[in-house]
Short mmCIF file of C-alpha atoms in Angstrom, two decimals:
data_model
loop_
_atom_site.label_atom_id
_atom_site.label_comp_id
_atom_site.label_asym_id
_atom_site.label_seq_id
_atom_site.Cartn_x
_atom_site.Cartn_y
_atom_site.Cartn_z
CA GLU A 1 17.27 15.29 17.32
CA LEU A 2 15.23 12.11 16.13
CA ARG A 3 16.49 10.00 19.29
CA LYS A 4 15.24 12.78 21.41
CA LEU A 5 11.61 12.60 20.07
CA VAL A 6 11.69 8.73 20.16
CA ASP A 7 13.01 8.78 23.76
CA SER A 8 9.98 10.30 24.90
CA PHE A 9 7.42 8.04 23.04
CA HIS A 10 5.95 5.44 25.08
CA GLY A 11 6.39 2.45 22.94
CA THR A 12 8.78 1.30 20.19
CA ALA A 13 9.15 3.84 17.33
CA GLY A 14 11.00 3.23 14.04
CA ILE A 15 12.24 5.86 11.89
CA TYR A 16 14.23 5.64 8.48
CA VAL A 17 15.11 8.80 6.62
CA HIS A 18 17.14 8.75 3.52
CA ASN A 19 18.35 11.97 1.62
CA LEU A 20 18.25 10.85 -1.82
CA LYS A 21 20.56 13.70 -3.07
CA THR A 22 23.21 13.30 -0.42
CA GLY A 23 22.76 9.52 0.52
CA ARG A 24 22.85 10.48 4.22
CA GLU A 25 20.58 8.30 6.42
CA ALA A 26 19.02 8.49 9.86
CA ALA A 27 17.77 5.24 11.32
CA ILE A 28 16.06 4.19 14.59
CA ASN A 29 14.78 0.47 14.69
CA ALA A 30 14.80 0.89 10.81
CA ASP A 31 14.74 -3.04 10.32
CA THR A 32 12.19 -3.66 12.92
CA VAL A 33 9.01 -5.21 11.92
CA PHE A 34 5.91 -2.93 12.52
CA PRO A 35 2.27 -3.14 11.80
CA THR A 36 1.53 -1.26 8.62
CA ALA A 37 -2.01 0.12 9.18
CA SER A 38 -3.17 2.06 6.31
CA ILE A 39 0.44 2.19 4.84
CA ILE A 40 -0.19 -1.39 3.58
CA LYS A 41 -2.23 0.53 0.75
CA VAL A 42 1.10 1.34 -0.87
CA PRO A 43 1.86 -2.43 -1.65
CA ILE A 44 -1.61 -2.99 -2.83
CA LEU A 45 -1.23 0.07 -5.07
CA SER A 46 1.93 -1.92 -6.49
CA GLY A 47 -0.16 -4.95 -6.89
CA ILE A 48 -2.90 -3.09 -8.81
CA PHE A 49 -0.45 -1.20 -11.37
CA ASN A 50 1.29 -4.62 -11.83
CA LYS A 51 -1.99 -5.99 -13.08
CA ILE A 52 -2.74 -3.05 -15.08
CA GLN A 53 0.72 -3.31 -16.74
CA GLN A 54 0.25 -6.92 -17.46
CA GLY A 55 -3.14 -6.03 -19.23
CA VAL A 56 -5.33 -7.86 -16.83
CA LEU A 57 -6.97 -4.51 -15.65
CA THR A 58 -7.32 -1.16 -17.14
CA TYR A 59 -6.88 2.20 -15.38
CA HIS A 60 -10.44 3.25 -16.44
CA GLN A 61 -12.13 -0.16 -16.00
CA PRO A 62 -15.78 0.30 -14.97
CA PHE A 63 -16.96 -1.56 -11.87
CA LEU A 64 -20.25 -1.83 -9.78
CA TYR A 65 -20.25 -1.11 -6.10
CA ARG A 66 -22.42 -3.31 -3.96
CA ASP A 67 -23.13 -2.12 -0.47
CA SER A 68 -22.37 -5.52 0.96
CA MET A 69 -18.71 -4.55 0.16
CA ALA A 70 -18.68 -1.84 2.73
CA LEU A 71 -16.29 -2.05 5.50
CA GLY A 72 -16.12 0.31 8.54
CA GLY A 73 -12.98 2.61 9.16
CA SER A 74 -11.97 5.31 7.09
CA GLY A 75 -13.11 6.18 3.63
CA LEU A 76 -15.85 7.48 1.31
CA MET A 77 -16.89 4.27 -0.62
CA GLN A 78 -18.57 2.53 2.36
CA TYR A 79 -21.10 5.42 1.74
CA PHE A 80 -21.84 4.70 -1.81
CA LYS A 81 -25.33 3.65 -2.74
CA ASP A 82 -25.81 0.03 -3.80
CA SER A 83 -25.20 -0.34 -7.60
CA THR A 84 -23.05 2.79 -7.85
CA LYS A 85 -21.16 2.78 -11.11
CA THR A 86 -17.48 3.44 -10.44
CA ASP A 87 -14.01 2.64 -12.03
CA LEU A 88 -10.47 1.52 -10.97
CA ARG A 89 -9.16 4.86 -11.11
CA THR A 90 -11.67 6.08 -8.48
CA MET A 91 -11.07 3.11 -6.21
CA ILE A 92 -7.13 3.77 -6.42
CA THR A 93 -7.73 7.44 -5.70
CA LEU A 94 -9.91 6.80 -2.79
CA MET A 95 -7.59 4.12 -1.31
CA ILE A 96 -4.75 6.36 -1.54
CA THR A 97 -5.97 9.93 -1.13
CA HIS A 98 -8.67 9.10 1.50
CA SER A 99 -7.17 5.91 2.90
CA ASP A 100 -10.54 4.25 1.99
CA ASN A 101 -10.65 0.74 3.38
CA THR A 102 -13.39 -0.47 1.33
CA ALA A 103 -11.56 0.54 -1.78
CA ALA A 104 -8.33 -1.02 -0.49
CA VAL A 105 -10.04 -4.44 -0.08
CA TRP A 106 -11.56 -4.44 -3.30
CA CYS A 107 -8.05 -3.17 -4.85
CA GLU A 108 -6.20 -5.96 -2.84
CA LYS A 109 -8.68 -8.57 -4.51
CA LEU A 110 -8.55 -7.22 -8.05
CA ALA A 111 -4.44 -7.34 -7.67
CA GLY A 112 -4.93 -10.92 -7.05
CA GLY A 113 -5.04 -10.87 -3.25
CA GLY A 114 -2.24 -10.90 -0.68
CA VAL A 115 -0.45 -14.01 -1.99
CA VAL A 116 0.19 -12.20 -5.51
CA ILE A 117 1.06 -8.97 -3.74
CA ASN A 118 3.44 -10.57 -1.41
CA ASP A 119 5.00 -12.52 -4.38
CA TRP A 120 5.39 -9.29 -6.27
CA LEU A 121 7.25 -7.55 -3.10
CA ALA A 122 9.42 -10.89 -2.53
CA ASP A 123 10.51 -10.50 -6.22
CA HIS A 124 11.43 -6.89 -5.66
CA GLY A 125 13.59 -7.77 -2.56
CA TYR A 126 11.26 -6.82 0.24
CA GLN A 127 11.73 -9.57 2.86
CA ASN A 128 9.35 -8.09 5.56
CA THR A 129 6.69 -6.12 3.87
CA ARG A 130 3.78 -8.42 3.63
CA VAL A 131 -0.23 -8.16 3.35
CA ASN A 132 -1.60 -10.48 6.02
CA SER A 133 -5.22 -10.30 6.04
CA ARG A 134 -7.02 -12.34 3.54
CA THR A 135 -3.83 -14.02 2.85
CA PRO A 136 -3.67 -17.87 3.29
CA GLY A 137 -0.72 -18.99 5.59
CA ARG A 138 -0.37 -15.51 7.09
CA GLU A 139 -2.91 -16.01 9.96
CA SER A 140 -0.27 -15.95 12.69
CA ASN A 141 1.34 -12.63 11.15
CA LYS A 142 -2.31 -11.26 11.09
CA GLN A 143 -2.58 -11.90 14.78
CA LEU A 144 0.73 -10.15 15.45
CA TYR A 145 0.59 -7.12 12.86
CA GLY A 146 -2.95 -6.95 11.69
CA TRP A 147 -3.59 -6.12 7.93
CA GLY A 148 0.07 -5.82 7.00
CA GLN A 149 3.72 -5.69 8.13
CA THR A 150 6.83 -3.71 7.27
CA THR A 151 9.93 -2.06 8.30
CA PRO A 152 10.42 1.65 8.16
CA ARG A 153 13.55 0.91 5.81
CA GLU A 154 11.41 -1.36 3.51
CA MET A 155 8.46 0.95 3.13
CA SER A 156 10.86 3.76 2.43
CA GLY A 157 12.50 1.83 -0.24
CA LEU A 158 9.14 1.04 -1.90
CA LEU A 159 8.14 4.84 -1.92
CA VAL A 160 11.73 5.41 -3.42
CA LEU A 161 11.20 2.81 -5.99
CA ILE A 162 7.91 4.34 -7.12
CA ARG A 163 9.38 7.77 -7.24
CA GLN A 164 12.39 6.66 -9.40
CA GLY A 165 9.89 5.09 -11.87
CA LYS A 166 11.18 1.61 -11.01
CA ALA A 167 8.04 0.01 -9.61
CA VAL A 168 6.26 -1.79 -12.21
CA SER A 169 7.09 0.15 -15.02
CA PRO A 170 7.95 4.13 -15.48
CA GLU A 171 4.50 4.76 -16.72
CA ALA A 172 2.80 3.02 -13.69
CA SER A 173 5.35 4.47 -11.27
CA GLU A 174 4.49 7.87 -12.38
CA ARG A 175 0.74 7.20 -12.05
CA MET A 176 1.27 5.74 -8.65
CA TYR A 177 3.35 8.66 -7.41
CA ARG A 178 0.65 11.24 -8.61
CA ARG A 179 -1.98 9.51 -6.65
#
């Protein structure tokens, strides 16, 4: 059934479905690297919660938004007034629930940037999922894939890691899942 859907698509599609109860899988180009578009926000989320777990950041930590941080694209934060008080929880929520680009770039920086997030991904066995934008040494990848890159199988694996309470810590995973 999935093959029928993919065959009518004009381009290359990747699908990975894993039934966690039965272990059954369906895969079409599941290990092919694709641009992430906004799903790169999931690895950024992992990076932020890693910093919270390390005690570098706190979930309710206050921040001050500056209108110079506004980015186009999706999201609400770009419309905040200059000097609006916010907190990390709000940024995380906007990044995930509204696909907010301004909040995502801010969270990426707070997580230590693409290099730190990519190191976390590599340490957890992700070979292809990477943040490319604003990440030294990944300029050619950015030209090919944009902000980030992943495979359907790896992104599924990261989401399962979060759901099973194995990303960063059980507590962090639960908060990530609830976002």
